[in-house]
Each structure stands twice: as C-alpha cells, then as structure tokens.
Coordinates of N, CA and C in Angstrom, one line a residue:
M262 N 0.9 -1.6 -0.1 CA 0.4 0.1 -0.4 C 0.6 1.6 0.3
V263 N 0.7 2.7 -0.6 CA 1.5 3.1 -1.0 C 0.8 4.8 0.1
T264 N 1.6 4.9 1.1 CA 0.9 6.3 1.5 C 1.0 7.0 1.2
P265 N -0.6 7.7 1.2 CA -0.2 9.2 0.7 C 0.6 10.6 1.1
K266 N 0.5 11.4 0.7 CA 2.2 12.3 0.9 C 1.4 12.9 2.1
K267 N 2.1 13.7 2.6 CA 1.7 14.1 4.0 C 1.2 16.3 3.4
G268 N 0.1 15.8 3.5 CA -1.0 17.0 3.5 C -1.8 16.8 2.5
D269 N -2.3 15.2 1.7 CA -2.6 14.6 0.9 C -4.5 14.2 1.9
Y270 N -4.8 15.5 1.9 CA -6.4 14.8 2.3 C -7.7 15.8 2.0
A271 N -7.6 16.5 0.8 CA -8.2 16.7 0.3 C -10.3 16.8 0.1
S272 N -10.1 15.2 0.1 CA -11.9 14.8 -0.2 C -11.6 14.7 1.5
M273 N -11.8 15.0 2.6 CA -11.5 14.3 3.8 C -12.3 15.5 4.1
P274 N -13.3 15.7 4.9 CA -13.8 16.8 6.2 C -13.7 17.1 7.5
L275 N -12.6 18.0 7.3 CA -11.5 17.8 8.3 C -11.6 19.5 8.6
S276 N -12.7 19.8 10.1 CA -11.8 21.2 11.0 C -10.6 21.8 11.2
D277 N -11.0 23.2 11.2 CA -9.7 23.4 10.9 C -8.4 22.7 12.5
E278 N -9.1 21.6 13.3 CA -7.5 20.9 14.0 C -7.6 20.1 13.5
G279 N -8.2 19.5 13.2 CA -8.2 18.3 12.1 C -6.8 18.3 11.1
R280 N -7.1 19.4 10.5 CA -5.6 20.2 9.4 C -5.0 20.2 10.3
K281 N -4.9 20.8 10.7 CA -3.4 21.3 11.8 C -2.3 20.0 12.1
A282 N -3.2 18.8 12.4 CA -3.0 17.4 12.9 C -2.3 17.0 12.0
A283 N -2.9 16.8 10.9 CA -2.3 16.1 10.1 C -1.0 17.1 9.7
D284 N -1.4 18.4 9.3 CA 0.2 18.5 8.8 C 1.5 18.1 9.5
A285 N 0.8 18.5 10.9 CA 2.0 17.8 11.9 C 2.1 16.5 11.3
W286 N 1.5 15.6 11.5 CA 2.2 13.6 11.1 C 3.6 13.7 10.7
D287 N 3.9 13.0 11.8 CA 5.5 12.6 12.1 C 5.8 11.6 11.7
P288 N 5.9 10.7 11.0 CA 5.2 8.5 11.2 C 7.0 8.5 12.0
A289 N 8.0 9.3 12.3 CA 8.9 8.3 13.0 C 8.7 8.6 14.3
K290 N 8.5 10.5 14.6 CA 8.0 10.2 16.0 C 6.7 9.3 16.5
D291 N 5.7 8.4 15.6 CA 5.2 7.5 15.7 C 6.0 6.0 16.1
E292 N 7.0 6.1 15.5 CA 7.8 5.0 15.8 C 8.0 4.5 16.7
R293 N 8.6 6.3 17.5 CA 9.5 6.1 18.7 C 8.6 6.0 19.4
D294 N 7.1 6.6 20.2 CA 6.7 7.2 20.8 C 5.5 5.7 21.4
G295 N 6.2 4.2 20.0 CA 5.5 3.2 19.9 C 4.2 3.6 19.5
N296 N 3.8 4.0 18.2 CA 2.0 4.3 18.4 C 2.4 4.2 16.7
A297 N 2.8 3.2 17.0 CA 3.0 2.8 15.4 C 1.9 2.1 14.7
C298 N 0.4 1.6 15.2 CA -0.4 0.9 15.0 C -1.9 2.9 15.1
R299 N -1.0 3.6 14.9 CA -2.1 4.0 15.5 C -3.3 4.1 13.6
A300 N -2.9 4.3 13.0 CA -3.3 4.1 11.2 C -4.3 2.3 10.8
Y301 N -3.8 1.8 12.6 CA -4.6 0.3 12.2 C -5.8 0.4 13.5
G302 N -6.4 1.4 14.4 CA -7.0 1.3 14.8 C -8.4 1.4 14.3
G303 N -9.2 0.9 15.7 CA -11.0 0.7 14.8 C -11.9 1.6 13.9
A304 N -11.1 3.0 13.7 CA -12.2 3.7 12.8 C -11.4 4.0 11.1
A305 N -10.2 3.2 11.1 CA -9.5 2.6 9.8 C -8.9 1.2 9.7
I306 N -9.5 0.4 10.1 CA -8.3 -0.7 10.2 C -9.3 -1.6 9.0
M307 N -10.3 -1.3 8.4 CA -11.3 -2.0 7.5 C -11.2 -1.0 6.3
R308 N -10.1 -0.1 6.4 CA -9.5 0.6 4.9 C -8.5 0.1 4.4
M309 N -8.1 -1.0 5.5 CA -6.7 -1.0 4.6 C -6.9 -2.4 4.4
P310 N -5.4 -2.7 3.8 CA -5.1 -3.8 2.4 C -5.2 -5.6 3.3
T311 N -6.4 -5.5 3.6 CA -6.0 -6.6 5.0 C -7.1 -7.7 4.7
R312 N -6.5 -9.2 5.0 CA -7.4 -10.1 5.5 C -7.9 -10.2 6.6
L313 N -9.8 -10.6 6.7 CA -10.0 -10.8 7.8 C -10.1 -12.8 8.2
H314 N -9.9 -13.0 9.8 CA -10.4 -14.1 9.6 C -11.5 -13.5 11.0
I315 N -12.9 -14.0 10.7 CA -13.5 -14.0 11.1 C -14.6 -15.0 12.1
T316 N -14.5 -15.6 13.6 CA -15.3 -17.0 14.4 C -15.4 -16.0 15.4
W317 N -15.9 -17.2 15.6 CA -17.6 -16.9 16.8 C -16.6 -17.3 18.0
Q318 N -15.5 -16.3 19.1 CA -15.3 -16.1 20.6 C -16.1 -17.0 21.0
D319 N -17.6 -17.1 21.5 CA -18.1 -17.0 22.6 C -19.7 -16.8 21.8
A320 N -20.8 -17.6 22.5 CA -21.5 -17.5 22.2 C -22.8 -15.8 21.9
N321 N -22.2 -15.3 22.5 CA -22.4 -13.7 22.5 C -21.4 -12.5 21.3
A322 N -20.1 -13.0 21.0 CA -19.1 -12.4 20.4 C -18.4 -13.1 19.6
L323 N -18.3 -11.8 18.6 CA -17.7 -12.2 17.5 C -15.9 -12.0 17.3
K324 N -15.3 -13.0 16.5 CA -14.0 -12.3 16.8 C -13.4 -12.2 15.5
I325 N -13.1 -10.9 15.3 CA -13.0 -10.5 13.9 C -10.7 -10.0 13.8
E326 N -10.1 -10.5 13.4 CA -9.3 -11.0 13.0 C -7.9 -10.1 11.7
T327 N -7.1 -8.7 12.1 CA -6.6 -9.1 10.8 C -4.9 -9.4 10.4
D328 N -4.4 -9.5 8.8 CA -3.1 -9.6 9.0 C -2.5 -8.7 8.9
A329 N -3.1 -7.5 8.5 CA -2.4 -6.3 9.1 C -2.5 -5.7 10.5
G330 N -1.5 -5.4 10.8 CA -1.4 -4.4 12.0 C -1.1 -5.6 13.1
M331 N -1.4 -7.2 12.7 CA -2.0 -8.2 13.6 C -3.2 -7.5 14.6
Q332 N -4.4 -7.0 14.3 CA -5.4 -6.5 15.2 C -6.5 -7.9 15.5
T333 N -7.1 -7.3 16.4 CA -8.0 -8.4 16.8 C -9.2 -7.6 17.4
R334 N -10.7 -7.7 16.9 CA -11.6 -6.9 17.2 C -12.6 -7.8 18.0
I335 N -13.0 -7.5 19.2 CA -14.5 -8.4 19.6 C -15.8 -7.4 19.8
L336 N -16.6 -7.8 18.7 CA -18.4 -7.5 19.1 C -18.5 -8.1 19.5
R337 N -19.2 -7.6 20.4 CA -19.6 -8.0 21.7 C -21.8 -7.4 21.0
F338 N -22.1 -9.3 21.3 CA -23.7 -8.5 20.8 C -24.3 -8.2 22.8
G339 N -25.7 -7.6 23.1 CA -26.1 -7.3 24.0 C -26.1 -8.8 25.5
G340 N -25.9 -8.4 26.8 CA -25.6 -9.4 27.3 C -24.4 -9.9 27.9
S341 N -23.2 -9.4 27.7 CA -22.2 -9.9 26.7 C -21.0 -9.4 27.8
G342 N -20.9 -9.1 28.9 CA -20.6 -8.3 29.7 C -19.7 -6.7 29.4
D343 N -20.6 -6.5 29.0 CA -20.8 -5.0 28.4 C -20.3 -3.8 29.0
L344 N -21.0 -4.0 30.8 CA -20.4 -3.1 32.5 C -18.9 -3.7 32.2
A345 N -18.3 -4.7 32.1 CA -16.8 -4.6 32.0 C -16.1 -4.1 30.9
I346 N -16.2 -3.9 29.6 CA -15.8 -3.3 28.7 C -16.3 -1.8 28.7
T347 N -17.3 -1.5 29.7 CA -17.5 0.2 28.9 C -16.5 1.1 29.9
D348 N -15.8 0.2 31.1 CA -14.7 0.7 32.3 C -13.8 1.0 31.7
A349 N -13.3 -0.2 30.5 CA -12.0 -0.2 30.1 C -11.2 1.2 29.8
A350 N -9.7 0.9 29.5 CA -9.3 2.1 28.9 C -9.2 2.2 27.2
P351 N -9.5 3.1 27.0 CA -10.0 2.9 25.6 C -8.4 2.4 24.8
S352 N -8.3 1.9 23.7 CA -7.3 1.0 22.8 C -7.8 1.2 21.4
W353 N -6.4 0.8 21.1 CA -6.9 1.0 19.7 C -8.1 0.6 18.9
Q354 N -9.0 -0.8 19.1 CA -10.2 -1.4 18.6 C -11.5 -0.8 19.2
G355 N -10.9 -0.1 21.0 CA -12.4 0.2 21.2 C -13.5 -0.8 21.6
N356 N -14.3 0.0 22.3 CA -15.5 -1.4 22.6 C -16.6 -1.3 21.5
S357 N -16.5 -2.4 20.7 CA -17.7 -2.6 19.9 C -19.3 -3.3 20.3
K358 N -20.0 -3.0 20.3 CA -21.4 -3.3 20.4 C -22.4 -4.3 19.2
A359 N -22.6 -5.1 18.8 CA -23.4 -5.8 17.4 C -24.8 -5.6 18.2
S360 N -25.0 -5.8 17.0 CA -26.7 -6.2 16.7 C -27.0 -7.2 15.0
W361 N -27.9 -7.5 15.0 CA -28.5 -8.1 13.8 C -29.6 -7.1 13.6
E362 N -29.6 -6.1 12.2 CA -31.0 -6.0 11.9 C -31.6 -6.6 10.7
F363 N -33.1 -6.8 10.7 CA -33.6 -7.9 9.9 C -34.8 -6.6 9.0
L364 N -34.4 -6.6 7.7 CA -35.4 -6.5 6.6 C -36.9 -6.5 7.7
G365 N -37.6 -5.6 8.2 CA -38.8 -6.2 8.1 C -39.3 -6.6 9.4
N366 N -37.9 -6.6 10.2 CA -38.1 -7.0 11.7 C -37.3 -6.7 12.5
V367 N -38.1 -6.5 14.1 CA -36.9 -4.8 14.6 C -35.8 -6.1 15.5
A368 N -34.8 -4.9 15.0 CA -33.4 -5.7 15.4 C -32.9 -6.0 16.2
V369 N -32.4 -7.5 16.3 CA -32.7 -8.6 17.6 C -31.0 -8.2 18.1
A370 N -30.6 -8.1 19.5 CA -29.0 -7.7 20.0 C -28.3 -8.8 20.5
R371 N -29.2 -9.9 20.7 CA -28.5 -10.8 21.2 C -27.9 -11.8 19.9
G372 N -26.5 -12.3 19.9 CA -25.6 -12.7 19.0 C -26.7 -14.4 18.5
G373 N -26.8 -15.3 20.3 CA -26.9 -16.4 19.8 C -26.1 -17.6 18.9
G374 N -25.0 -16.9 18.9 CA -23.7 -18.2 18.9 C -23.9 -18.3 17.3
G375 N -24.5 -18.0 16.9 CA -24.7 -18.1 15.0 C -25.9 -19.3 15.2
Q376 N -26.4 -19.1 16.0 CA -27.5 -20.2 15.8 C -28.9 -19.6 14.9
G377 N -29.6 -20.6 14.1 CA -30.7 -19.7 13.2 C -30.7 -18.9 11.5
Q378 N -31.4 -18.9 11.2 CA -30.8 -18.8 9.7 C -30.2 -17.2 9.7
N379 N -28.6 -17.8 9.1 CA -27.6 -16.2 8.6 C -26.6 -15.7 9.8
G380 N -27.1 -17.0 10.7 CA -26.4 -17.1 12.1 C -26.3 -15.6 12.7
G381 N -28.4 -15.9 12.8 CA -28.8 -14.7 13.3 C -29.0 -14.7 14.8
G382 N -30.5 -15.9 14.7 CA -30.3 -16.4 16.6 C -31.1 -15.0 17.0
G383 N -32.0 -16.0 18.0 CA -32.3 -14.8 19.2 C -33.4 -14.0 19.2
G384 N -34.4 -14.2 19.6 CA -35.4 -13.0 19.0 C -36.6 -14.2 18.8
A385 N -36.5 -14.9 18.3 CA -37.8 -16.2 18.1 C -38.0 -16.9 18.8
A386 N -39.4 -17.6 18.8 CA -39.9 -18.7 20.0 C -39.5 -19.6 19.3
A387 N -38.9 -20.6 20.5 CA -38.0 -22.1 20.0 C -38.2 -22.8 19.3
N388 N -39.5 -22.9 18.8 CA -40.4 -23.6 18.5 C -40.6 -23.2 16.7
A389 N -40.9 -21.9 16.3 CA -40.9 -21.3 15.3 C -40.5 -21.5 13.6
P390 N -41.0 -22.3 13.1 CA -40.8 -21.7 12.0 C -39.3 -20.7 11.5
Q391 N -38.5 -21.5 10.1 CA -37.2 -20.2 10.9 C -37.5 -20.3 9.1
A392 N -37.9 -19.3 8.9 CA -38.4 -18.3 7.4 C -37.0 -18.4 7.2
P393 N -36.4 -17.3 5.9 CA -35.2 -16.5 5.5 C -35.0 -15.2 5.9
R394 N -34.4 -14.6 6.4 CA -33.8 -13.5 6.6 C -33.1 -12.8 6.2
F395 N -33.3 -11.0 5.8 CA -32.3 -10.6 5.1 C -31.8 -9.3 6.0
G396 N -30.8 -8.8 6.3 CA -30.0 -7.8 6.4 C -28.5 -7.3 7.1
S397 N -28.2 -6.5 8.6 CA -26.7 -6.5 8.2 C -26.8 -7.0 9.8
L398 N -25.2 -7.1 9.5 CA -24.6 -6.9 10.7 C -24.1 -5.2 11.1
K399 N -25.1 -5.1 12.2 CA -24.7 -3.1 12.8 C -23.8 -3.6 13.8
I400 N -22.3 -2.6 13.5 CA -21.6 -2.4 14.4 C -21.5 -0.9 15.4
V401 N -21.2 -0.5 16.3 CA -20.9 0.2 17.4 C -20.0 0.6 17.8
T402 N -18.5 1.3 17.4 CA -17.6 1.0 18.5 C -17.4 3.1 18.6
D403 N -16.8 2.6 20.3 CA -16.3 3.8 20.9 C -15.0 3.4 21.6
R404 N -14.9 4.5 23.0 CA -13.2 3.8 23.7 C -12.4 3.8 22.8
L405 N -12.1 4.8 21.6 CA -10.9 4.2 20.5 C -9.1 5.5 21.0
K406 N -8.5 5.1 21.3 CA -7.6 5.8 20.9 C -7.5 6.2 19.9
P407 N -7.2 7.4 20.4 CA -6.5 9.1 19.1 C -5.4 7.8 18.0
G408 N -6.1 8.0 16.7 CA -5.9 6.9 15.8 C -5.6 8.0 14.4
Y409 N -5.4 6.9 13.7 CA -5.2 8.1 11.8 C -6.4 6.8 11.1
L410 N -7.5 8.3 10.2 CA -8.0 7.5 9.6 C -7.2 7.3 8.1
R411 N -6.0 8.0 7.4 CA -4.8 7.8 6.8 C -3.7 7.6 7.7
R412 N -2.8 6.7 6.5 CA -1.4 6.9 7.3 C -1.3 7.7 7.0
N413 N -1.0 8.2 6.4 CA -0.6 10.3 6.3 C -0.3 11.0 7.9
G414 N -1.4 10.2 8.4 CA -1.9 11.8 9.8 C -2.8 11.7 9.7
V415 N -3.9 11.7 8.6 CA -4.9 12.7 8.9 C -6.0 11.4 9.9
P416 N -6.2 12.8 11.6 CA -6.2 12.5 12.3 C -7.9 12.0 12.9
Y417 N -8.6 11.0 13.9 CA -10.0 10.4 14.5 C -9.3 10.7 16.2
S418 N -10.1 11.7 16.6 CA -10.3 11.7 18.4 C -10.4 10.6 18.9
G419 N -10.0 10.7 20.6 CA -10.6 9.8 21.6 C -12.3 9.7 21.5
N420 N -13.2 10.8 21.1 CA -14.3 11.2 21.1 C -15.4 10.7 19.5
T421 N -14.3 10.3 18.9 CA -15.3 9.3 17.7 C -15.4 8.8 18.1
V422 N -16.8 8.2 17.1 CA -17.8 7.0 17.2 C -17.7 6.2 15.8
V423 N -17.7 5.4 16.0 CA -17.4 4.4 14.4 C -18.9 4.1 14.4
T424 N -19.4 3.9 13.3 CA -21.2 3.2 13.2 C -20.3 1.8 11.7
E425 N -21.0 0.7 11.6 CA -20.5 0.0 10.3 C -21.7 -0.8 10.1
H426 N -21.5 -1.2 8.8 CA -23.2 -2.3 8.3 C -22.3 -3.0 8.0
F427 N -22.4 -4.4 8.2 CA -21.6 -5.7 7.4 C -22.9 -6.2 5.9
D428 N -22.6 -6.3 4.9 CA -23.4 -7.3 4.1 C -23.2 -8.2 3.6
R429 N -23.4 -9.5 3.6 CA -23.4 -10.2 2.8 C -23.2 -10.7 1.4
Q430 N -23.0 -10.8 0.5 CA -23.0 -10.9 -1.0 C -23.3 -12.3 -1.3
T431 N -23.9 -13.2 -2.1 CA -23.4 -14.7 -3.2 C -23.3 -13.9 -4.5
E432 N -22.0 -13.8 -5.6 CA -22.8 -13.8 -6.9 C -22.9 -14.9 -7.6
K433 N -23.1 -15.1 -8.4 CA -24.2 -15.9 -9.6 C -22.9 -17.0 -9.7
N434 N -21.3 -16.8 -9.8 CA -20.6 -17.5 -10.2 C -20.2 -17.8 -8.6
G435 N -20.9 -17.5 -7.2 CA -20.4 -18.3 -6.0 C -19.6 -18.0 -5.5
D436 N -18.4 -16.4 -6.4 CA -18.0 -16.1 -5.2 C -18.7 -15.3 -3.7
V437 N -18.6 -15.1 -2.7 CA -19.2 -14.7 -1.2 C -18.4 -13.5 -1.1
W438 N -19.0 -12.2 -0.9 CA -18.5 -10.7 -0.4 C -19.1 -10.3 0.6
I439 N -18.5 -10.2 1.3 CA -18.8 -9.0 2.9 C -18.6 -8.0 2.2
T440 N -19.3 -6.7 2.4 CA -19.4 -5.3 2.2 C -19.1 -4.3 3.7
V441 N -18.4 -4.1 4.0 CA -17.9 -3.0 5.2 C -18.3 -1.7 5.1
T442 N -20.1 -0.7 5.0 CA -19.9 0.1 5.3 C -20.0 1.4 6.3
T443 N -18.9 2.2 6.5 CA -18.0 2.8 7.9 C -18.7 4.6 8.0
I444 N -18.8 4.3 9.1 CA -19.5 5.9 9.4 C -18.2 6.7 10.4
V445 N -17.6 7.4 10.5 CA -17.2 8.1 11.3 C -17.8 8.8 11.6
E446 N -17.7 9.2 13.1 CA -18.5 11.2 13.4 C -17.2 11.7 14.7
D447 N -17.0 12.8 14.5 CA -15.7 12.7 15.4 C -15.8 14.2 15.3
P448 N -16.6 14.6 15.9 CA -16.7 16.1 16.5 C -15.3 17.0 17.0
T449 N -14.2 16.5 17.0 CA -13.2 17.3 16.9 C -11.7 18.1 15.6
N450 N -12.2 16.5 15.2 CA -11.3 16.1 13.7 C -12.1 16.7 12.7
L451 N -13.5 15.8 12.3 CA -14.5 16.6 11.6 C -16.0 17.2 11.1
T452 N -16.0 17.8 10.1 CA -16.9 18.9 10.3 C -18.4 18.0 10.2
G453 N -18.3 16.7 9.4 CA -19.0 16.2 9.0 C -19.0 14.8 9.1
L454 N -20.0 14.3 8.7 CA -19.6 12.4 8.5 C -18.6 11.5 7.7
Y455 N -17.9 10.4 8.0 CA -16.9 10.7 6.9 C -17.2 8.6 6.4
I456 N -17.8 9.0 5.9 CA -18.5 7.5 5.2 C -17.5 6.9 3.9
T457 N -17.4 5.6 4.0 CA -16.2 4.8 3.2 C -17.3 3.2 2.9
S458 N -16.4 2.7 1.6 CA -16.9 1.3 1.6 C -15.8 0.6 1.5
S459 N -16.0 -0.9 1.9 CA -15.0 -1.6 1.6 C -15.7 -3.3 1.8
G460 N -15.0 -4.1 0.2 CA -15.5 -5.4 0.3 C -13.9 -6.7 0.8
F461 N -14.5 -7.3 1.1 CA -13.6 -8.8 1.4 C -14.3 -9.9 0.3
K462 N -12.9 -10.4 -0.2 CA -13.9 -12.0 -0.5 C -13.2 -13.2 0.1
R463 N -14.4 -14.0 0.6 CA -14.3 -15.5 1.0 C -13.0 -15.7 0.4
E464 N -11.8 -16.3 1.0 CA -11.7 -17.2 -0.2 C -11.0 -18.9 0.4
P465 N -10.6 -19.4 -0.2 CA -11.0 -20.9 -0.3 C -9.6 -21.6 0.9
D466 N -9.2 -21.8 1.6 CA -8.6 -21.0 2.8 C -7.1 -20.3 3.6
G467 N -7.1 -20.5 4.1 CA -5.7 -19.4 4.8 C -4.2 -19.0 4.1
A468 N -4.6 -19.9 2.9 CA -2.7 -20.2 2.2 C -1.8 -18.3 2.3
K469 N -2.9 -17.6 1.9 CA -2.8 -15.9 1.7 C -2.8 -15.0 3.0
W470 N -2.8 -16.0 4.0 CA -2.4 -15.2 5.2 C -1.3 -15.2 5.9
H471 N -1.2 -13.1 6.0 CA 0.2 -13.3 6.4 C 0.3 -12.1 7.5
P472 N 0.4 -12.3 9.2 CA 0.7 -11.1 9.5 C 1.9 -10.2 9.9
T473 N 1.4 -9.2 9.4 CA 2.2 -8.2 9.4 C 2.2 -7.7 10.6
P474 N 3.5 -6.9 11.5 CA 3.4 -5.4 12.0 C 2.8 -4.5 11.7
C475 N 2.1 -3.3 12.9 CA 2.2 -2.6 12.6 C 3.2 -1.4 12.3
S476 N 2.9 -1.2 11.1 CA 3.8 0.5 10.2 C 3.7 1.1 10.5
A477 N 4.3 2.8 10.7 CA 3.8 4.3 11.0 C 4.7 4.8 9.9
Q478 N 5.5 3.8 8.6 CA 6.2 4.5 7.8 C 5.6 4.5 6.1

C-alpha cells in the first residue's frame, strides 16, 4: 500500500484542528513513541489492504482478526460483559457493540452464537419455523485511542464513534463477499460524517494469510 503524501486530505471533511494535526504528522515520532498502530485503529482498519479471519469467540461475541497490523476486534452482542468493557481504558479497537438488523423485523441485540438462519439467532420462539431473513450486522464502536483515518496522519480523536454495517452477498459464480460500510463521527477533527465502503472476498483457505506488524512508515 502506498501511503498518501503529507497534507493529502482534500477529500476529507476535516476541521481546522484536524488539518493542523494532519500537517504535523511525523511517522518517525509515532514509531519512537510506540504509536505505530495509529492507522490500524477501529476507525480505519477495515480500509487497510488486509485479510480478515472471522470466528465466534463465544455465544455472544464475534472475533475479527486482521493480518495487517495483527489486530483483533471483539464484537459483543447484548448481555455479554458490557459493563466491564464500558469501564475499560480506550484501546486501538475500542468497545464494539453488535446487533442484527433484519429487513421487516425489529433489530435483535443478542447474537445467539450463530444459531438460526444466516447466523442471526435470538428473538424468536423456540419452536417457530425459521423463514429466511435478510439484513445487516450493525456495529457501533467507541472508547478508541486517538488514531489516523489515513496512514498519512489524518486524525481521529478519542471522542470518535464509528458505526459499521456488514452485508453479505453471494455472486452468481458462487463468490461470497462482505461489504463493510463505515461511518465515522468525530466532533473534534471532522466537520461532518466520513463514510467509506470496503469489500472482502471469501477465500477457500488461509494460504494467503500473512500477519505483519503495524508500521507508521
């Protein structure tokens, strides 16, 4: 991945404070200060050229691992340790709360360990027939350490809230894709919403999985 040049943020809705911070970007200082992962935080990691490994950590939490930066995201559905994580210190991946949003149905907060059609689970009577359901996985993340929306120092603050929608599509040729739409809200560094979309194609195995550490350069 080619890092944009310092000051290349014309398409970003940056505030004056955000532009000032971007103009002061110093990747060597980030490396020295132990902040090489600033561009791999929860507001930007899905924009990286990375592969994802997605598994159920338990009945109420999805785990997403990335090979770029070797980051781990935990997406918690309602009723699974929310109070404990809310009081935790800010981190690169923050506190992510997940819920299923089905078309034509009320959103279901509990994950149910992937039970039910399309991994939804929860919210239906035990013996009710399972009709096909379609919708998105919604994730809201806060308690993030300040990081970068781009590798060239375009900042987001600790007040940032990130909302994501994961949508799964199957092409006619059998290819399976996940599209991640990301909405970043940062009252400190942005003058409006920063919205992006990224696509990930399912691979047959982990042969191309190549973990690499964070780099600020």
